mmCIF file of C-alpha atoms in Angstrom:
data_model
loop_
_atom_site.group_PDB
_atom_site.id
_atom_site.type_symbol
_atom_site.label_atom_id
_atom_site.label_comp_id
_atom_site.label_asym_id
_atom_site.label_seq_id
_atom_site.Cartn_x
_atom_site.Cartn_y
_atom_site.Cartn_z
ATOM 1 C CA UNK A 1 2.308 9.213 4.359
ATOM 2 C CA UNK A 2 3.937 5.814 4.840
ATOM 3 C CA UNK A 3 6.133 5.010 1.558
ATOM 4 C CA UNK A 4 5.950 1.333 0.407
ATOM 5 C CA UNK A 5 9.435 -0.214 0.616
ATOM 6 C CA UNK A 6 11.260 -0.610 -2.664
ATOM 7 C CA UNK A 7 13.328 -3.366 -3.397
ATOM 8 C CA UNK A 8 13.909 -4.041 -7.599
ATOM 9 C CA UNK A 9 13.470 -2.178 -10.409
ATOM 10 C CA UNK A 10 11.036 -3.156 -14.143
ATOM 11 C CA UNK A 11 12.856 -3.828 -16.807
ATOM 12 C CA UNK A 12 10.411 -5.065 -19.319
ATOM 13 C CA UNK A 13 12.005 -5.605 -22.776
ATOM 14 C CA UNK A 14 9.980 -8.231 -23.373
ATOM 15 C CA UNK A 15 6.160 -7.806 -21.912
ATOM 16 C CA UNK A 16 5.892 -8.592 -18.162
ATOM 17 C CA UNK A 17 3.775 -11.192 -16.408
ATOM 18 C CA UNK A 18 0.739 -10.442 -15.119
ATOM 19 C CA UNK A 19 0.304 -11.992 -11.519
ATOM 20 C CA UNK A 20 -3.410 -10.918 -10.276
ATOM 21 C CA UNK A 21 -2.793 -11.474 -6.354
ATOM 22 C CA UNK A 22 -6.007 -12.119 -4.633
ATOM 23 C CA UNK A 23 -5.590 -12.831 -0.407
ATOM 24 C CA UNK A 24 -7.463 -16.219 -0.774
ATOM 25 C CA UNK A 25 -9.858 -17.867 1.068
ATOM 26 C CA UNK A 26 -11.622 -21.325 2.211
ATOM 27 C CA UNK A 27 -14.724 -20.111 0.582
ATOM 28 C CA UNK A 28 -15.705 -22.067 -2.216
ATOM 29 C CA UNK A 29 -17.790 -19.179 -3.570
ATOM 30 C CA UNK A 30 -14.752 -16.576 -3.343
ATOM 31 C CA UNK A 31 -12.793 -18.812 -5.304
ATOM 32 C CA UNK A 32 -15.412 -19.529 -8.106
ATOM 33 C CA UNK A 33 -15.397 -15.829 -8.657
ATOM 34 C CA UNK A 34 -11.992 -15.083 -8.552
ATOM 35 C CA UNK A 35 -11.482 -17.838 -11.396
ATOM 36 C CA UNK A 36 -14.080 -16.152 -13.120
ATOM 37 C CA UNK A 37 -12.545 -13.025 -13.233
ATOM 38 C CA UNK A 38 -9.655 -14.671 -14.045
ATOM 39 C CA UNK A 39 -11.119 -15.922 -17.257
ATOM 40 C CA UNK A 40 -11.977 -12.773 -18.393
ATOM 41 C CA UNK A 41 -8.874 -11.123 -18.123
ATOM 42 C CA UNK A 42 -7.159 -13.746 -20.276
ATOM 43 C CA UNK A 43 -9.948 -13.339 -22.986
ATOM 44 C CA UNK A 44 -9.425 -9.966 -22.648
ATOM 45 C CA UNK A 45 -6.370 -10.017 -23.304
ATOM 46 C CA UNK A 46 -5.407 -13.270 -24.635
ATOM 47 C CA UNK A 47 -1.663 -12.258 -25.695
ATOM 48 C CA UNK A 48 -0.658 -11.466 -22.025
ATOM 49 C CA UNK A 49 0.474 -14.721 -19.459
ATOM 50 C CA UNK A 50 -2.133 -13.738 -16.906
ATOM 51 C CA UNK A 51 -1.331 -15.923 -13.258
ATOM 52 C CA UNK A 52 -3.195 -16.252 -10.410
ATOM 53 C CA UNK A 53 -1.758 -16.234 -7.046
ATOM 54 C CA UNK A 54 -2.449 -15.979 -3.324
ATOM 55 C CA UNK A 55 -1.225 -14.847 -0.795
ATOM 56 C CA UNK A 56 -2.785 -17.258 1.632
ATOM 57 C CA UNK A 57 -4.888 -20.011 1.905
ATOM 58 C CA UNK A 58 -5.313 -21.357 -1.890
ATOM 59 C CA UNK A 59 -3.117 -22.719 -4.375
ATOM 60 C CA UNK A 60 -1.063 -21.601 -5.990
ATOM 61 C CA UNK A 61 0.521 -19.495 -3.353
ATOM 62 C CA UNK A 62 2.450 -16.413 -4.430
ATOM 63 C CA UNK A 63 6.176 -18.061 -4.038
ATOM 64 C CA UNK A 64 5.342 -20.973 -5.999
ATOM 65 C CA UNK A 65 4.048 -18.413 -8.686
ATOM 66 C CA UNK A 66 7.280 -16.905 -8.524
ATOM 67 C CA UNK A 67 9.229 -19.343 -8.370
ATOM 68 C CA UNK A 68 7.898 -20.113 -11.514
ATOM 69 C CA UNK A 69 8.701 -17.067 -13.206
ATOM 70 C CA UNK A 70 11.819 -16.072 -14.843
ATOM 71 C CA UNK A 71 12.076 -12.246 -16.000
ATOM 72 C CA UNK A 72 9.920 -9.355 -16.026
ATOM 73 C CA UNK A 73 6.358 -9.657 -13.961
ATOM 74 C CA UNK A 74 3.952 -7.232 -12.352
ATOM 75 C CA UNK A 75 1.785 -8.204 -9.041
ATOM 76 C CA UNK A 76 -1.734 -6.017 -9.209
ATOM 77 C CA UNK A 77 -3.283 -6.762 -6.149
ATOM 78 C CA UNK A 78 -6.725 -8.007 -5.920
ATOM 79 C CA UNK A 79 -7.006 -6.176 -2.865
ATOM 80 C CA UNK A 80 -9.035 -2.808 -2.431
ATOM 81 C CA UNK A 81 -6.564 -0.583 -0.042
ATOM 82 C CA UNK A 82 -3.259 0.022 1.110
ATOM 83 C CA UNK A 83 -2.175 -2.036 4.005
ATOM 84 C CA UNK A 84 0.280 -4.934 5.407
ATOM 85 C CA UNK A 85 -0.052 -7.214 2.342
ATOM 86 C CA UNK A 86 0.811 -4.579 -0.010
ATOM 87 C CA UNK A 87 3.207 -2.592 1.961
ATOM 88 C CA UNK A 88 5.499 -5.463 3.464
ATOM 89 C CA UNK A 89 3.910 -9.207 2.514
ATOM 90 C CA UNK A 90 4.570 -8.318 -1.646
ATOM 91 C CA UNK A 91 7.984 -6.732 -1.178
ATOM 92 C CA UNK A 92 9.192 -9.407 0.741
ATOM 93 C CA UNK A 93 7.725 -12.057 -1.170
ATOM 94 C CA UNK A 94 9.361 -10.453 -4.582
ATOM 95 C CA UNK A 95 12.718 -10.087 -2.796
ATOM 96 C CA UNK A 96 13.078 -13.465 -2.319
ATOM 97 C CA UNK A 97 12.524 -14.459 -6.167
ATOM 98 C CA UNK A 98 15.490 -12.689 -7.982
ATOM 99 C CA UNK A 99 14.780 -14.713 -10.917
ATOM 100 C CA UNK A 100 11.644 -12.271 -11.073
ATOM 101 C CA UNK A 101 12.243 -8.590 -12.098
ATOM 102 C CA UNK A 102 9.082 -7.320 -10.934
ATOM 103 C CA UNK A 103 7.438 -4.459 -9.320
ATOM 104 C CA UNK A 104 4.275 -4.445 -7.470
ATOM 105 C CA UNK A 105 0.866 -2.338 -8.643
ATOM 106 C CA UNK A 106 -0.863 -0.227 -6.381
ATOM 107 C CA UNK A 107 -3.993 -1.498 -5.044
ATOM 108 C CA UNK A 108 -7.627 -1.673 -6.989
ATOM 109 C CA UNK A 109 -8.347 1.281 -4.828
ATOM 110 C CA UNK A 110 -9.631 3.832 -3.855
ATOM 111 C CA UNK A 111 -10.479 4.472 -7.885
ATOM 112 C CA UNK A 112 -12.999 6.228 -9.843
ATOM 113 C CA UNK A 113 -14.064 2.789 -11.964
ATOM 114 C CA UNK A 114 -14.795 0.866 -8.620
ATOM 115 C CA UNK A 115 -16.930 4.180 -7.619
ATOM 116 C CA UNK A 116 -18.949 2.943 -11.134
ATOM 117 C CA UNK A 117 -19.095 -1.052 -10.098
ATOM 118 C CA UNK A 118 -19.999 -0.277 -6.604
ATOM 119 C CA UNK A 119 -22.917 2.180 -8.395
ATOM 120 C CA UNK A 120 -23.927 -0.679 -10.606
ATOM 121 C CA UNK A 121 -24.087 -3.064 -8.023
ATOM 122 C CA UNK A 122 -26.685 -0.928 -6.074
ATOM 123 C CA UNK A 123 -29.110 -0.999 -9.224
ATOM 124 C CA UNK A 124 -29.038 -4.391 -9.453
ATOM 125 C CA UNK A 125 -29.832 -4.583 -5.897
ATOM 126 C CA UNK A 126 -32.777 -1.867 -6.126
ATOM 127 C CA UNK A 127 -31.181 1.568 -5.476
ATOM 128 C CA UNK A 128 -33.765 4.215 -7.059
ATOM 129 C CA UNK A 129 -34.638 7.772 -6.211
ATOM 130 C CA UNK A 130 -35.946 6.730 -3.093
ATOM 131 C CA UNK A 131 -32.225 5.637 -1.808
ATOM 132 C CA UNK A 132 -31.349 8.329 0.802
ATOM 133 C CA UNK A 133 -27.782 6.518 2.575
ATOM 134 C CA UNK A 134 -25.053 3.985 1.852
ATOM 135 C CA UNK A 135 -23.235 2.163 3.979
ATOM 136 C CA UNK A 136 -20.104 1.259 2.060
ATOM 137 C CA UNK A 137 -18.604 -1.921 4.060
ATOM 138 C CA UNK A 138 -15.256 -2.991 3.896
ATOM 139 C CA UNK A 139 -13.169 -5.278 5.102
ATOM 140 C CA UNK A 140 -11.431 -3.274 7.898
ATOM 141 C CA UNK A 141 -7.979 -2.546 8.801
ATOM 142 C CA UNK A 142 -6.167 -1.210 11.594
ATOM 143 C CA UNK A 143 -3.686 0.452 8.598
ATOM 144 C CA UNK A 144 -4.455 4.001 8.508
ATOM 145 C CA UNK A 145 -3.383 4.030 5.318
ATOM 146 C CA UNK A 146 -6.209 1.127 4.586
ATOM 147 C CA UNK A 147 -8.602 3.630 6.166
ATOM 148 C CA UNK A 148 -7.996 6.653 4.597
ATOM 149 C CA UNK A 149 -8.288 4.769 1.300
ATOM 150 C CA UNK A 150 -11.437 2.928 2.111
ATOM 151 C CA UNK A 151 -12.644 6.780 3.426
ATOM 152 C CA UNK A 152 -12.022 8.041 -0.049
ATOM 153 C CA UNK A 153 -14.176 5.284 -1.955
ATOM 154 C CA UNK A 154 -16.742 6.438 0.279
ATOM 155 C CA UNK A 155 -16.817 10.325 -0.895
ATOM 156 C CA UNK A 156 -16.448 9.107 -4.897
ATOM 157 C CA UNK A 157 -19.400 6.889 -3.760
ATOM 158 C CA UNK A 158 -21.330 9.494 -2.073
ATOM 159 C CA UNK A 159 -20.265 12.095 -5.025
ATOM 160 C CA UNK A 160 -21.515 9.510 -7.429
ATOM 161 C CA UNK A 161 -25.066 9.141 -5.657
ATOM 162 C CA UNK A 162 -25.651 12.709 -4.042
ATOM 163 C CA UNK A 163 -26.353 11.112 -0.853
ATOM 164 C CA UNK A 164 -25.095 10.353 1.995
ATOM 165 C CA UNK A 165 -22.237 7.357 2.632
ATOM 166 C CA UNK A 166 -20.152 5.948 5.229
ATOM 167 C CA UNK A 167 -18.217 3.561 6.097
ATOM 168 C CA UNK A 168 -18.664 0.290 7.966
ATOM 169 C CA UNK A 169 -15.981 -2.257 9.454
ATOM 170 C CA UNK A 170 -16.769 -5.757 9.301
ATOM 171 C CA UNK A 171 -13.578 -6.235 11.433
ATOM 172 C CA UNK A 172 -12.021 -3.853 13.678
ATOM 173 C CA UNK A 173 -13.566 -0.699 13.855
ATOM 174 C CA UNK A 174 -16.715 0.911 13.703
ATOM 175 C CA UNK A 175 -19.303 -1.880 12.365
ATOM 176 C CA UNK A 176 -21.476 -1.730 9.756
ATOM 177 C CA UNK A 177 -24.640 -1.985 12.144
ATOM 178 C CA UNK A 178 -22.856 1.164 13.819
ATOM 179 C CA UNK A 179 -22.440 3.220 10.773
ATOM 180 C CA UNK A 180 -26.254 1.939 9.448
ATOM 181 C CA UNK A 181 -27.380 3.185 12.794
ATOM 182 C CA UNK A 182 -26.017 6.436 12.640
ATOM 183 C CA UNK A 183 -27.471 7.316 9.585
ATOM 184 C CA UNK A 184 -30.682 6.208 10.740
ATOM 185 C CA UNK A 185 -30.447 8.351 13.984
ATOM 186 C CA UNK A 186 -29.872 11.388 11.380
ATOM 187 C CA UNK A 187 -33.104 11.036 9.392
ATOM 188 C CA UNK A 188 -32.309 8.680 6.285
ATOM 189 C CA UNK A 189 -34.811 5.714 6.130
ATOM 190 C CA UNK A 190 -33.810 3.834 3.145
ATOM 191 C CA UNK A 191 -30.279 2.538 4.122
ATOM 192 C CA UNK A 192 -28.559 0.739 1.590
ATOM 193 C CA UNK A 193 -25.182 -1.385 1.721
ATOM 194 C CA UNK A 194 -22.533 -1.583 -0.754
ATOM 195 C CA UNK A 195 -20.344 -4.663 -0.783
ATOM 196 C CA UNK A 196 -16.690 -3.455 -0.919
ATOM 197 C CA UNK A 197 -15.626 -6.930 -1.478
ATOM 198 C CA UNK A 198 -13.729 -8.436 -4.399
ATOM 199 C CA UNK A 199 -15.512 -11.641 -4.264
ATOM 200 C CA UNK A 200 -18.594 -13.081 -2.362
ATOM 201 C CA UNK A 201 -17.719 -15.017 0.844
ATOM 202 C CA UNK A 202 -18.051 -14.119 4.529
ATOM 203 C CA UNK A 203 -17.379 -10.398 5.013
ATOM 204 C CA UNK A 204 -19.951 -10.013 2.435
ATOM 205 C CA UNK A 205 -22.064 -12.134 3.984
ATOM 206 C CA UNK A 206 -21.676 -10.276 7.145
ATOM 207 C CA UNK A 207 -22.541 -7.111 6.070
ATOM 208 C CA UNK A 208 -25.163 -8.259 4.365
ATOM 209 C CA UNK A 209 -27.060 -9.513 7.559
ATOM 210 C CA UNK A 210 -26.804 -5.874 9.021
ATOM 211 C CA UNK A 211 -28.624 -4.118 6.132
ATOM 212 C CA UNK A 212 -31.578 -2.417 6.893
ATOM 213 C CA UNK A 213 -32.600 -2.473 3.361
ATOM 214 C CA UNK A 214 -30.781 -3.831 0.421
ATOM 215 C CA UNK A 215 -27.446 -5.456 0.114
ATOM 216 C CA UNK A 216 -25.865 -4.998 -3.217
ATOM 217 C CA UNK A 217 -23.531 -7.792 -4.359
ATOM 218 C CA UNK A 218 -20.041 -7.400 -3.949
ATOM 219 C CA UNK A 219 -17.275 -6.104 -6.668
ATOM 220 C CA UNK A 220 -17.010 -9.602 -8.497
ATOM 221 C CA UNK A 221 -16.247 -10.794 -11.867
ATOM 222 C CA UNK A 222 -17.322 -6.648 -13.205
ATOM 223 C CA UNK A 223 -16.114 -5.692 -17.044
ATOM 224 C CA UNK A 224 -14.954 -2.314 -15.575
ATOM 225 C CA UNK A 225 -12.727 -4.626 -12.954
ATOM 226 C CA UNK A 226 -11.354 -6.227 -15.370
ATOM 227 C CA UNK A 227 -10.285 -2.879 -17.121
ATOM 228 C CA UNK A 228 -9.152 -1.259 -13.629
ATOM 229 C CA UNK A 229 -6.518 -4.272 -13.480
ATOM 230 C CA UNK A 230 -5.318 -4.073 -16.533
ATOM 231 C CA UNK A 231 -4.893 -0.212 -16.466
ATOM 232 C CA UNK A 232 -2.549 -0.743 -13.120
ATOM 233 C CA UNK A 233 -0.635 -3.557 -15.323
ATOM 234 C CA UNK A 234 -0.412 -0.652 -18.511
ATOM 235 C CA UNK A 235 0.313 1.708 -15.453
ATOM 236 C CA UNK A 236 2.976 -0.255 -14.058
ATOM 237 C CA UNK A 237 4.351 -1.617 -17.336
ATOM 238 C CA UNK A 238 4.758 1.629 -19.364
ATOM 239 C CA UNK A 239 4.507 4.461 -16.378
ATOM 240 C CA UNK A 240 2.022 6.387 -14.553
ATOM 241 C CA UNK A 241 0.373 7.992 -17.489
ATOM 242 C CA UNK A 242 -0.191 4.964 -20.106
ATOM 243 C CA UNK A 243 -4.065 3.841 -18.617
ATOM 244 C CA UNK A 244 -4.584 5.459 -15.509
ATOM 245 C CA UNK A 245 -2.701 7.349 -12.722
ATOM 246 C CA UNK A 246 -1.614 5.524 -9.422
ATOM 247 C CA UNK A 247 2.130 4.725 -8.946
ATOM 248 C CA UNK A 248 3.501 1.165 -8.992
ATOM 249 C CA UNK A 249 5.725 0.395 -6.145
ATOM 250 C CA UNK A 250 9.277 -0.252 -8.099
ATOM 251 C CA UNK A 251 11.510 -2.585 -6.986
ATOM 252 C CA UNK A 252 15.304 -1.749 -6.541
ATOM 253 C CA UNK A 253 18.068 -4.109 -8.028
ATOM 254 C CA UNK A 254 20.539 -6.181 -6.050
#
């Protein structure tokens, strides 16, 4: 298993930051929904100071969100497995603010409440009894540790359904016409795709164009994302057991 380096370590006497880090993107569309769920966390929780940054792309860009910053903060990644960003882009990026003590949040997933968006996302897009397959397509990564996540969002997804799911590769990978045609060539006939996107933009619109059948929309602006992100903050803030499980990546002090 590859271990996330550590660089600083939480100490939150007064309540930490919240900096939701989303990868950014010249899509106006992805950035109209990442505002959006923006919004909702800070009416959600209005007594947090809930920032947006990226890591790429869009203002404000995670250093100048940092640099900002003075004290305790936690980065939750708006990003859906382990991989570069979150194993060496975030460290490095927090080592360079000391003004910040911060750790960084696991990843959104692979997690039980995105299994539930992901299944609500189908019915909005059509899935009924006579669904047989799911294609669930991701971004890609050549991370194993990226694929083994985006692997196990595809069993809670197929455990969730009682049918059939695999995954598909916009980038890198096997594709998602690859993966639709596979389960074809085994029998199922109503092929659906599930968007495992945070936002709307190209990937999703790239998947889209290989489904056989229906497309659901991707992740978005979903109530139930907006509680996964702030159960990695509670997780992060107060320890592994305070809302939900996964372990935040602490940060060791100079």
């Amino acid at each position: 298993m590859t271990t996330i380096p550590t660089v600083r370590v939480l100490h939150a006497r007064r309540r930490p930051a919240l900096v939701l880090v989303a990868h950014g993107s010249r899509d106006p569309e992805t950035s109209a929904e990442i505002h959006r769920l923006l919004a909702q966390l800070r009416a959600t929780r209005p007594e947090l100071d809930v920032r947006l940054a990226h890591l790429g792309l869009n203002a404000p860009l995670l250093p100048d969100v940092l640099d900002g910053l003075s004290g305790p903060a936690v980065l939750v990644p708006l990003l859906l497995s382990r991989g570069y960003h979150v194993k060496v882009d975030l460290p490095a990026l927090l080592v360079a603010a000391p003004q910040v003590a911060g750790l960084i949040a696991p990843p959104l997933g692979p997690d039980p409440l995105l299994t539930e968006v992901l299944h609500s996302r189908l019915l909005e897009a059509g899935w009924g009894p006579d669904g047989d397959a799911v294609v669930l397509a991701a971004a890609g990564s050549r991370d194993p540790d990226a694929a083994v996540d985006t692997e196990t969002q595809a069993a809670l997804l197929a455990a969730r359904l009682g049918v059939p799911v695999r995954t598909g590769a916009v980038t890198g990978g096997r594709s998602v016409a690859e993966a639709v045609a596979r389960l074809t060539a085994e029998g199922h006939r109503r092929v659906a795709v599930a968007s495992y996107f945070t936002a709307p933009g190209d990937f999703a619109r790239l998947a889209a164009a290989a489904g056989p059948w229906i497309t659901a929309a991707p992740l978005g602006a979903h109530p139930l994302i907006v509680d996964l992100i702030l159960s990695r903050y509670s997780s992060a803030t107060y320890g592994p057991g305070a809302r939900g499980t996964a372990t935040p990546t602490l940060v060791a002090s100079h």
